[in-house]
Amino acid sequence: MNIKKFVKSGVYSLTAYQAKEIPCKVKLDANESPYGFKGFYNIVKNIETNRYPDPEAKKLKNIIAKEFLVKPENILQGNGSDELIYYLIATFGGPVLFPEPTFSMYGIIATALGEKTISIALDESFDLDIDQIIKRIKKEKPKLIFLSSPNNPTGNCFSSEKILKIIEETAQKSLVIIDEAYQPFSSKKGFMPLLSDYENLVIMRTLSKIGMAALRTGFLIANADIINQVNKVRLPFNLNSFSQAIACEVLKKKELPGKYINAICNERDRLFKNMIKIKGVEPYPSEANFILFKVEKPDIVYQSMLKNGVLVRNMNGVVKGCLRVTVGTPKENNIFLKELRKSILNTGA
Ligand code: PMP
């Protein structure tokens, strides 16, 4: 079969998201938390495996509603926030606007669904190029604008004034989705408190970065009119019973996730201070659970560290000269620092 003739041309031209499992001793490539949650036997033992999960995830929504001071009708659950990006684009269509570099799934999903993408380069300090963005909004009238803040892979938050300007400029015309996947690690205020002020504002969150990546649980918070429309394209039982039950249990005991988040932020700051001391390494300040850093020979440093068991993310194709390291446990971070120093020295990078 000539598959090229068969498949949609937008899909044929795509490259699949790279989520390969690369064997390593210290895994610091996927922005996961080094701390997971255990001991759910009592919770999951009563799940009736012959029954479909609660299609509305009512218990989970109630817990999230209390935490963020919203109503359950303002929340929509996703099988990870990836799925919610899919649903948003399937519901509202494009063009889909986002800055570059950012989380790659906005562009991949828009293209897969046959929608036009508009990507606008960040400025030299990795902030939004507001003049260009406003110009393109006026000209191309995007339906959806995705802003990951803190941004993956750069780690910084975008300026709040610029984000607000975009939200205000697009009132009644576009939805602005603030992807707050990394907000729990940020010292800056998120956009949740502004939800009631702006009808076109949507907040996207995930439990993946705070120790529950295995559960694939994300959620949208927005006004009920938006949620009701997106809910029409949601697959009926998109969040399985195990994820719902475990997520509820972890979120009910807020102290433990909070303790882990603090530990990660402290380690991020220690890692940054140590990385900056290594000659030939330029780390960028981060409000997330990872640090982007520049080296002279990124491909060589990446391979050399991997050979010694430390896996980071090679971002050289996305941000020139850069690798991205996820903050691990103190022990993992020490191994990373040692291997980074060694690979810079050995390779003359
Ligand atoms: N948004 C951003 C900015 C991300 O970096 C990621 C994960 N890499 C996601 C969303 C997706 O998270 P998940 O599907 O695990 O909820």
mmCIF file of C-alpha atoms and ligand atoms in Angstrom:
data_model
loop_
_atom_site.group_PDB
_atom_site.id
_atom_site.type_symbol
_atom_site.label_atom_id
_atom_site.label_comp_id
_atom_site.label_asym_id
_atom_site.label_seq_id
_atom_site.Cartn_x
_atom_site.Cartn_y
_atom_site.Cartn_z
ATOM 1 C CA MET A 1 0.000 0.000 0.000
ATOM 2 C CA ASN A 2 1.243 3.492 -0.789
ATOM 3 C CA ILE A 3 0.675 4.882 2.702
ATOM 4 C CA LYS A 4 1.547 8.423 1.643
ATOM 5 C CA LYS A 5 -1.484 8.503 -0.682
ATOM 6 C CA PHE A 6 -3.728 7.161 2.060
ATOM 7 C CA VAL A 7 -2.879 9.328 5.058
ATOM 8 C CA LYS A 8 -3.824 13.008 5.496
ATOM 9 C CA SER A 9 -0.941 15.113 4.172
ATOM 10 C CA GLY A 10 -0.641 17.082 7.439
ATOM 11 C CA VAL A 11 -0.225 13.849 9.388
ATOM 12 C CA TYR A 12 2.257 12.394 6.871
ATOM 13 C CA SER A 13 4.537 15.398 7.281
ATOM 14 C CA LEU A 14 4.524 15.153 11.105
ATOM 15 C CA THR A 15 7.279 13.662 13.213
ATOM 16 C CA ALA A 16 5.912 11.637 16.134
ATOM 17 C CA TYR A 17 6.515 13.066 19.617
ATOM 18 C CA GLN A 18 9.776 11.597 20.905
ATOM 19 C CA ALA A 19 8.972 9.673 24.062
ATOM 20 C CA LYS A 20 11.552 6.906 23.651
ATOM 21 C CA GLU A 21 12.667 4.870 26.650
ATOM 22 C CA ILE A 22 16.436 5.253 26.758
ATOM 23 C CA PRO A 23 18.159 2.967 29.287
ATOM 24 C CA CYS A 24 20.020 4.967 31.953
ATOM 25 C CA LYS A 25 20.870 5.030 35.658
ATOM 26 C CA VAL A 26 19.781 8.598 36.370
ATOM 27 C CA LYS A 27 16.693 9.698 34.428
ATOM 28 C CA LEU A 28 16.497 13.477 34.197
ATOM 29 C CA ASP A 29 14.961 13.946 30.757
ATOM 30 C CA ALA A 30 11.160 14.112 31.083
ATOM 31 C CA ASN A 31 10.369 16.726 33.763
ATOM 32 C CA GLU A 32 8.973 14.042 36.041
ATOM 33 C CA SER A 33 9.137 14.355 39.811
ATOM 34 C CA PRO A 34 11.774 12.194 41.492
ATOM 35 C CA TYR A 35 9.215 11.561 44.260
ATOM 36 C CA GLY A 36 6.199 9.325 43.715
ATOM 37 C CA PHE A 37 3.371 8.237 46.018
ATOM 38 C CA LYS A 38 2.932 4.704 47.287
ATOM 39 C CA GLY A 39 0.610 2.488 49.343
ATOM 40 C CA PHE A 40 -2.730 2.675 47.570
ATOM 41 C CA TYR A 41 -3.691 -0.968 48.023
ATOM 42 C CA ASN A 42 -6.597 -0.108 50.322
ATOM 43 C CA ILE A 43 -7.890 2.467 47.899
ATOM 44 C CA VAL A 44 -7.760 0.418 44.717
ATOM 45 C CA LYS A 45 -8.738 -2.970 46.112
ATOM 46 C CA ASN A 46 -12.446 -2.058 46.010
ATOM 47 C CA ILE A 47 -12.458 -0.808 42.442
ATOM 48 C CA GLU A 48 -14.882 -2.879 40.388
ATOM 49 C CA THR A 49 -12.825 -3.706 37.343
ATOM 50 C CA ASN A 50 -15.946 -4.794 35.433
ATOM 51 C CA ARG A 51 -17.489 -1.308 35.679
ATOM 52 C CA TYR A 52 -16.667 1.779 33.637
ATOM 53 C CA PRO A 53 -15.085 4.651 35.535
ATOM 54 C CA ASP A 54 -17.153 7.641 36.668
ATOM 55 C CA PRO A 55 -17.469 9.481 33.328
ATOM 56 C CA GLU A 56 -17.575 12.842 35.082
ATOM 57 C CA ALA A 57 -14.847 12.204 37.686
ATOM 58 C CA LYS A 58 -17.137 13.822 40.260
ATOM 59 C CA LYS A 59 -15.037 13.170 43.394
ATOM 60 C CA LEU A 60 -11.875 14.422 41.764
ATOM 61 C CA LYS A 61 -13.602 17.532 40.433
ATOM 62 C CA ASN A 62 -14.964 18.317 43.900
ATOM 63 C CA ILE A 63 -11.482 18.139 45.412
ATOM 64 C CA ILE A 64 -9.993 20.302 42.657
ATOM 65 C CA ALA A 65 -12.896 22.768 42.949
ATOM 66 C CA LYS A 66 -12.202 23.248 46.686
ATOM 67 C CA GLU A 67 -8.478 23.630 46.137
ATOM 68 C CA PHE A 68 -8.850 26.326 43.469
ATOM 69 C CA LEU A 69 -12.026 27.986 44.767
ATOM 70 C CA VAL A 70 -14.044 27.255 41.630
ATOM 71 C CA LYS A 71 -17.140 25.146 40.948
ATOM 72 C CA PRO A 72 -17.078 21.587 39.568
ATOM 73 C CA GLU A 73 -18.782 22.869 36.394
ATOM 74 C CA ASN A 74 -15.697 24.986 35.738
ATOM 75 C CA ILE A 75 -13.480 21.871 35.538
ATOM 76 C CA LEU A 76 -12.844 19.276 32.829
ATOM 77 C CA GLN A 77 -10.665 16.226 33.389
ATOM 78 C CA GLY A 78 -8.216 14.887 30.805
ATOM 79 C CA ASN A 79 -6.092 11.799 30.324
ATOM 80 C CA GLY A 80 -3.118 14.046 30.873
ATOM 81 C CA SER A 81 -3.191 17.648 29.687
ATOM 82 C CA ASP A 82 -2.029 16.392 26.270
ATOM 83 C CA GLU A 83 -5.535 15.068 25.757
ATOM 84 C CA LEU A 84 -7.036 18.415 26.745
ATOM 85 C CA ILE A 85 -4.928 20.203 24.126
ATOM 86 C CA TYR A 86 -6.409 17.758 21.620
ATOM 87 C CA TYR A 87 -9.940 18.421 22.834
ATOM 88 C CA LEU A 88 -9.525 22.200 22.787
ATOM 89 C CA ILE A 89 -8.298 22.194 19.192
ATOM 90 C CA ALA A 90 -10.955 19.657 18.141
ATOM 91 C CA THR A 91 -13.640 21.859 19.714
ATOM 92 C CA PHE A 92 -12.621 25.331 18.599
ATOM 93 C CA GLY A 93 -10.348 24.760 15.598
ATOM 94 C CA GLY A 94 -7.567 27.060 14.459
ATOM 95 C CA PRO A 95 -5.540 28.949 13.642
ATOM 96 C CA VAL A 96 -3.587 27.967 16.753
ATOM 97 C CA LEU A 97 -1.000 30.505 17.913
ATOM 98 C CA PHE A 98 1.914 29.827 20.274
ATOM 99 C CA PRO A 99 5.401 31.168 20.896
ATOM 100 C CA GLU A 100 8.501 29.291 19.815
ATOM 101 C CA PRO A 101 10.227 27.446 21.454
ATOM 102 C CA THR A 102 7.498 25.972 23.610
ATOM 103 C CA PHE A 103 5.830 22.640 24.375
ATOM 104 C CA SER A 104 5.752 20.829 21.038
ATOM 105 C CA MET A 105 2.316 19.205 21.393
ATOM 106 C CA TYR A 106 0.401 22.427 20.605
ATOM 107 C CA GLY A 107 1.850 22.383 17.083
ATOM 108 C CA ILE A 108 1.771 18.604 16.630
ATOM 109 C CA ILE A 109 -1.903 18.278 17.616
ATOM 110 C CA ALA A 110 -2.999 21.325 15.594
ATOM 111 C CA THR A 111 -1.300 19.890 12.504
ATOM 112 C CA ALA A 112 -2.698 16.406 13.146
ATOM 113 C CA LEU A 113 -6.180 17.922 13.250
ATOM 114 C CA GLY A 114 -5.566 19.850 10.037
ATOM 115 C CA GLU A 115 -5.491 23.284 11.673
ATOM 116 C CA LYS A 116 -3.183 26.141 10.757
ATOM 117 C CA THR A 117 -0.420 26.978 13.251
ATOM 118 C CA ILE A 118 1.142 30.382 13.889
ATOM 119 C CA SER A 119 4.403 30.255 15.845
ATOM 120 C CA ILE A 120 6.156 33.417 16.943
ATOM 121 C CA ALA A 121 9.756 33.430 18.138
ATOM 122 C CA LEU A 122 10.383 34.456 21.758
ATOM 123 C CA ASP A 123 12.664 37.455 22.287
ATOM 124 C CA GLU A 124 16.302 37.176 23.479
ATOM 125 C CA SER A 125 15.231 36.915 27.114
ATOM 126 C CA PHE A 126 12.768 34.121 26.254
ATOM 127 C CA ASP A 127 9.824 36.474 26.837
ATOM 128 C CA LEU A 128 6.868 37.028 24.490
ATOM 129 C CA ASP A 129 7.439 39.266 21.465
ATOM 130 C CA ILE A 130 4.274 41.190 22.186
ATOM 131 C CA ASP A 131 4.362 43.458 19.127
ATOM 132 C CA GLN A 132 4.662 40.519 16.732
ATOM 133 C CA ILE A 133 1.999 38.559 18.606
ATOM 134 C CA ILE A 134 -0.515 41.422 18.540
ATOM 135 C CA LYS A 135 0.240 42.017 14.859
ATOM 136 C CA ARG A 136 -0.375 38.367 13.967
ATOM 137 C CA ILE A 137 -3.500 38.210 16.144
ATOM 138 C CA LYS A 138 -4.973 41.170 14.279
ATOM 139 C CA LYS A 139 -4.032 39.751 10.889
ATOM 140 C CA GLU A 140 -4.715 36.032 11.288
ATOM 141 C CA LYS A 141 -7.371 35.937 14.017
ATOM 142 C CA PRO A 142 -6.307 32.763 15.855
ATOM 143 C CA LYS A 143 -9.057 30.861 17.649
ATOM 144 C CA LEU A 144 -6.691 29.512 20.298
ATOM 145 C CA ILE A 145 -3.518 30.892 21.871
ATOM 146 C CA PHE A 146 -1.397 28.538 23.981
ATOM 147 C CA LEU A 147 1.007 30.103 26.490
ATOM 148 C CA SER A 148 3.011 27.718 28.658
ATOM 149 C CA SER A 149 4.044 29.775 31.693
ATOM 150 C CA PRO A 150 6.455 28.717 33.140
ATOM 151 C CA ASN A 151 7.501 27.799 29.625
ATOM 152 C CA ASN A 152 8.863 24.428 28.593
ATOM 153 C CA PRO A 153 11.752 24.227 27.651
ATOM 154 C CA THR A 154 13.046 27.677 28.647
ATOM 155 C CA GLY A 155 11.877 27.522 32.299
ATOM 156 C CA ASN A 156 10.867 31.186 32.669
ATOM 157 C CA CYS A 157 7.438 32.713 33.227
ATOM 158 C CA PHE A 158 6.300 35.157 30.571
ATOM 159 C CA SER A 159 5.697 38.724 31.689
ATOM 160 C CA SER A 160 2.212 38.964 33.261
ATOM 161 C CA GLU A 161 1.593 42.353 31.647
ATOM 162 C CA LYS A 162 2.195 40.879 28.193
ATOM 163 C CA ILE A 163 -0.063 37.915 28.884
ATOM 164 C CA LEU A 164 -2.788 40.277 30.125
ATOM 165 C CA LYS A 165 -2.422 42.417 27.039
ATOM 166 C CA ILE A 166 -3.007 39.336 24.862
ATOM 167 C CA ILE A 167 -6.045 38.269 26.908
ATOM 168 C CA GLU A 168 -7.526 41.753 26.683
ATOM 169 C CA GLU A 169 -6.753 42.183 22.989
ATOM 170 C CA THR A 170 -8.501 38.898 22.159
ATOM 171 C CA ALA A 171 -11.636 39.260 24.336
ATOM 172 C CA GLN A 172 -14.645 37.762 22.467
ATOM 173 C CA LYS A 173 -12.319 36.606 19.673
ATOM 174 C CA SER A 174 -9.797 33.994 20.870
ATOM 175 C CA LEU A 175 -9.359 31.722 23.851
ATOM 176 C CA VAL A 176 -6.088 32.167 25.698
ATOM 177 C CA ILE A 177 -4.960 28.947 27.356
ATOM 178 C CA ILE A 178 -2.357 29.419 30.063
ATOM 179 C CA ASP A 179 -0.680 26.044 30.422
ATOM 180 C CA GLU A 180 0.354 26.028 34.086
ATOM 181 C CA ALA A 181 1.914 22.551 34.069
ATOM 182 C CA TYR A 182 4.912 23.948 36.025
ATOM 183 C CA GLN A 183 3.131 26.597 38.108
ATOM 184 C CA PRO A 184 3.514 24.604 41.382
ATOM 185 C CA PHE A 185 7.293 25.282 41.165
ATOM 186 C CA SER A 186 7.002 28.979 40.396
ATOM 187 C CA SER A 187 7.529 31.946 42.695
ATOM 188 C CA LYS A 188 5.287 34.070 40.436
ATOM 189 C CA LYS A 189 1.521 34.248 40.839
ATOM 190 C CA GLY A 190 -0.418 32.107 38.369
ATOM 191 C CA PHE A 191 -3.509 33.222 36.437
ATOM 192 C CA MET A 192 -6.113 31.239 38.373
ATOM 193 C CA PRO A 193 -7.247 34.315 40.416
ATOM 194 C CA LEU A 194 -8.055 36.167 37.165
ATOM 195 C CA LEU A 195 -10.424 33.537 35.785
ATOM 196 C CA SER A 196 -13.551 35.377 36.882
ATOM 197 C CA ASP A 197 -12.339 38.615 35.256
ATOM 198 C CA TYR A 198 -11.782 37.232 31.747
ATOM 199 C CA GLU A 199 -14.262 35.039 29.872
ATOM 200 C CA ASN A 200 -11.690 33.987 27.271
ATOM 201 C CA LEU A 201 -9.132 32.738 29.810
ATOM 202 C CA VAL A 202 -8.565 29.001 30.233
ATOM 203 C CA ILE A 203 -6.125 27.488 32.739
ATOM 204 C CA MET A 204 -4.623 24.074 32.101
ATOM 205 C CA ARG A 205 -2.999 22.057 34.899
ATOM 206 C CA THR A 206 -1.541 18.569 35.257
ATOM 207 C CA LEU A 207 -0.605 16.240 38.097
ATOM 208 C CA SER A 208 2.217 14.789 35.969
ATOM 209 C CA LYS A 209 4.966 17.100 37.213
ATOM 210 C CA ILE A 210 4.139 16.760 40.903
ATOM 211 C CA GLY A 211 4.655 13.025 41.226
ATOM 212 C CA MET A 212 1.694 11.491 39.376
ATOM 213 C CA ALA A 213 2.799 11.196 35.736
ATOM 214 C CA ALA A 214 1.711 7.538 35.746
ATOM 215 C CA LEU A 215 -1.893 8.547 36.429
ATOM 216 C CA ARG A 216 -2.209 10.675 33.259
ATOM 217 C CA THR A 217 -4.390 13.256 34.951
ATOM 218 C CA GLY A 218 -4.787 16.820 33.749
ATOM 219 C CA PHE A 219 -7.594 19.342 33.990
ATOM 220 C CA LEU A 220 -8.922 22.537 32.487
ATOM 221 C CA ILE A 221 -10.434 25.332 34.532
ATOM 222 C CA ALA A 222 -12.544 27.884 32.685
ATOM 223 C CA ASN A 223 -16.011 29.378 32.496
ATOM 224 C CA ALA A 224 -18.778 26.778 32.237
ATOM 225 C CA ASP A 225 -19.729 27.712 28.655
ATOM 226 C CA ILE A 226 -16.249 26.781 27.450
ATOM 227 C CA ILE A 227 -16.152 23.596 29.565
ATOM 228 C CA ASN A 228 -19.570 22.478 28.231
ATOM 229 C CA GLN A 229 -18.432 22.755 24.629
ATOM 230 C CA VAL A 230 -15.135 20.936 25.167
ATOM 231 C CA ASN A 231 -17.018 18.254 27.081
ATOM 232 C CA LYS A 232 -18.892 17.380 23.859
ATOM 233 C CA VAL A 233 -15.707 16.099 22.205
ATOM 234 C CA ARG A 234 -14.358 14.382 25.336
ATOM 235 C CA LEU A 235 -14.365 10.593 25.111
ATOM 236 C CA PRO A 236 -16.925 9.330 27.656
ATOM 237 C CA PHE A 237 -14.622 7.430 30.032
ATOM 238 C CA ASN A 238 -11.357 9.246 29.439
ATOM 239 C CA LEU A 239 -9.993 9.043 32.984
ATOM 240 C CA ASN A 240 -9.748 5.507 34.367
ATOM 241 C CA SER A 241 -10.958 4.483 37.833
ATOM 242 C CA PHE A 242 -7.449 3.875 39.234
ATOM 243 C CA SER A 243 -6.240 7.339 38.250
ATOM 244 C CA GLN A 244 -9.352 8.981 39.666
ATOM 245 C CA ALA A 245 -9.103 7.130 42.987
ATOM 246 C CA ILE A 246 -5.360 7.643 43.503
ATOM 247 C CA ALA A 247 -5.430 11.285 42.409
ATOM 248 C CA CYS A 248 -8.201 11.981 44.965
ATOM 249 C CA GLU A 249 -6.206 10.297 47.706
ATOM 250 C CA VAL A 250 -2.974 12.205 47.014
ATOM 251 C CA LEU A 251 -4.721 15.563 46.601
ATOM 252 C CA LYS A 252 -6.590 15.109 49.875
ATOM 253 C CA LYS A 253 -3.298 15.007 51.767
ATOM 254 C CA LYS A 254 -1.865 18.245 50.551
ATOM 255 C CA GLU A 255 1.201 18.223 52.844
ATOM 256 C CA LEU A 256 3.124 15.478 51.083
ATOM 257 C CA PRO A 257 2.931 16.839 47.516
ATOM 258 C CA GLY A 258 3.713 20.278 49.002
ATOM 259 C CA LYS A 259 6.786 18.942 50.798
ATOM 260 C CA TYR A 260 8.075 17.341 47.591
ATOM 261 C CA ILE A 261 7.502 20.533 45.589
ATOM 262 C CA ASN A 262 9.536 22.505 48.157
ATOM 263 C CA ALA A 263 12.326 19.951 48.050
ATOM 264 C CA ILE A 264 12.449 20.179 44.238
ATOM 265 C CA CYS A 265 12.534 24.005 44.285
ATOM 266 C CA ASN A 266 15.397 23.993 46.822
ATOM 267 C CA GLU A 267 17.328 21.478 44.737
ATOM 268 C CA ARG A 268 16.670 23.487 41.554
ATOM 269 C CA ASP A 269 18.268 26.537 43.173
ATOM 270 C CA ARG A 270 21.242 24.521 44.441
ATOM 271 C CA LEU A 271 21.667 22.901 41.024
ATOM 272 C CA PHE A 272 21.611 26.311 39.326
ATOM 273 C CA LYS A 273 24.254 27.730 41.704
ATOM 274 C CA ASN A 274 26.513 24.767 41.030
ATOM 275 C CA MET A 275 25.984 24.725 37.274
ATOM 276 C CA ILE A 276 26.844 28.393 36.935
ATOM 277 C CA LYS A 277 30.248 27.657 38.526
ATOM 278 C CA ILE A 278 31.162 25.175 35.770
ATOM 279 C CA LYS A 279 33.187 26.893 33.079
ATOM 280 C CA GLY A 280 31.529 26.451 29.697
ATOM 281 C CA VAL A 281 28.033 25.901 31.143
ATOM 282 C CA GLU A 282 25.392 28.642 30.995
ATOM 283 C CA PRO A 283 22.208 27.723 32.897
ATOM 284 C CA TYR A 284 19.069 29.833 32.445
ATOM 285 C CA PRO A 285 17.064 30.820 35.568
ATOM 286 C CA SER A 286 14.043 28.569 36.018
ATOM 287 C CA GLU A 287 10.614 28.778 37.643
ATOM 288 C CA ALA A 288 9.965 25.119 36.788
ATOM 289 C CA ASN A 289 11.295 21.689 37.789
ATOM 290 C CA PHE A 290 13.994 21.703 35.109
ATOM 291 C CA ILE A 291 16.879 23.885 33.978
ATOM 292 C CA LEU A 292 17.795 24.706 30.390
ATOM 293 C CA PHE A 293 21.532 25.160 29.917
ATOM 294 C CA LYS A 294 23.887 26.040 27.112
ATOM 295 C CA VAL A 295 27.178 24.307 26.373
ATOM 296 C CA GLU A 296 29.544 24.648 23.479
ATOM 297 C CA LYS A 297 29.153 21.096 22.138
ATOM 298 C CA PRO A 298 25.678 19.951 23.219
ATOM 299 C CA ASP A 299 25.503 16.721 21.186
ATOM 300 C CA ILE A 300 28.873 15.536 22.493
ATOM 301 C CA VAL A 301 28.066 16.459 26.108
ATOM 302 C CA TYR A 302 24.671 14.723 25.827
ATOM 303 C CA GLN A 303 26.192 11.492 24.489
ATOM 304 C CA SER A 304 29.072 11.532 26.923
ATOM 305 C CA MET A 305 26.755 11.909 29.932
ATOM 306 C CA LEU A 306 24.438 9.193 28.606
ATOM 307 C CA LYS A 307 27.396 6.831 28.221
ATOM 308 C CA ASN A 308 27.950 7.314 31.942
ATOM 309 C CA GLY A 309 24.298 6.642 32.761
ATOM 310 C CA VAL A 310 22.881 10.185 33.042
ATOM 311 C CA LEU A 311 20.000 10.967 30.702
ATOM 312 C CA VAL A 312 19.072 14.608 30.056
ATOM 313 C CA ARG A 313 17.106 16.069 27.119
ATOM 314 C CA ASN A 314 18.971 17.249 24.066
ATOM 315 C CA MET A 315 17.281 20.507 23.033
ATOM 316 C CA ASN A 316 19.921 21.482 20.498
ATOM 317 C CA GLY A 317 17.429 21.210 17.629
ATOM 318 C CA VAL A 318 15.017 23.540 19.457
ATOM 319 C CA VAL A 319 17.222 26.033 21.323
ATOM 320 C CA LYS A 320 20.671 26.148 19.799
ATOM 321 C CA GLY A 321 23.418 24.753 22.018
ATOM 322 C CA CYS A 322 21.058 23.733 24.800
ATOM 323 C CA LEU A 323 20.329 20.694 26.942
ATOM 324 C CA ARG A 324 17.587 20.445 29.566
ATOM 325 C CA VAL A 325 17.962 18.721 32.904
ATOM 326 C CA THR A 326 15.052 17.794 35.178
ATOM 327 C CA VAL A 327 15.637 18.379 38.890
ATOM 328 C CA GLY A 328 16.083 15.017 40.617
ATOM 329 C CA THR A 329 16.856 13.927 44.177
ATOM 330 C CA PRO A 330 19.949 15.493 45.807
ATOM 331 C CA LYS A 331 21.865 12.283 45.065
ATOM 332 C CA GLU A 332 20.811 12.239 41.390
ATOM 333 C CA ASN A 333 21.648 15.921 41.018
ATOM 334 C CA ASN A 334 25.117 15.352 42.472
ATOM 335 C CA ILE A 335 25.740 12.551 39.985
ATOM 336 C CA PHE A 336 24.510 14.835 37.183
ATOM 337 C CA LEU A 337 26.837 17.667 38.298
ATOM 338 C CA LYS A 338 29.802 15.310 38.492
ATOM 339 C CA GLU A 339 29.129 13.842 35.033
ATOM 340 C CA LEU A 340 28.511 17.274 33.519
ATOM 341 C CA ARG A 341 31.855 18.556 34.848
ATOM 342 C CA LYS A 342 33.578 15.418 33.611
ATOM 343 C CA SER A 343 32.061 15.495 30.138
ATOM 344 C CA ILE A 344 32.909 19.177 29.668
ATOM 345 C CA LEU A 345 36.522 18.487 30.685
ATOM 346 C CA ASN A 346 36.935 15.234 28.719
ATOM 347 C CA THR A 347 35.367 16.408 25.514
ATOM 348 C CA GLY A 348 36.849 19.879 25.600
ATOM 349 C CA ALA A 349 33.275 21.030 25.095
HETATM 350 N N1 PMP B 1 2.177 21.159 29.077
HETATM 351 C C1 PMP B 1 3.490 21.308 29.200
HETATM 352 C C2 PMP B 1 4.060 22.679 29.153
HETATM 353 C C3 PMP B 1 4.319 20.187 29.346
HETATM 354 O O1 PMP B 1 5.646 20.342 29.439
HETATM 355 C C4 PMP B 1 3.742 18.901 29.392
HETATM 356 C C5 PMP B 1 4.557 17.643 29.590
HETATM 357 N N2 PMP B 1 5.781 17.600 29.059
HETATM 358 C C6 PMP B 1 2.360 18.808 29.254
HETATM 359 C C7 PMP B 1 1.596 19.951 29.110
HETATM 360 C C8 PMP B 1 1.652 17.483 29.202
HETATM 361 O O2 PMP B 1 1.513 16.933 30.429
HETATM 362 P P1 PMP B 1 0.571 15.683 30.714
HETATM 363 O O3 PMP B 1 -0.048 15.252 29.402
HETATM 364 O O4 PMP B 1 1.455 14.654 31.293
HETATM 365 O O5 PMP B 1 -0.459 16.182 31.662
#
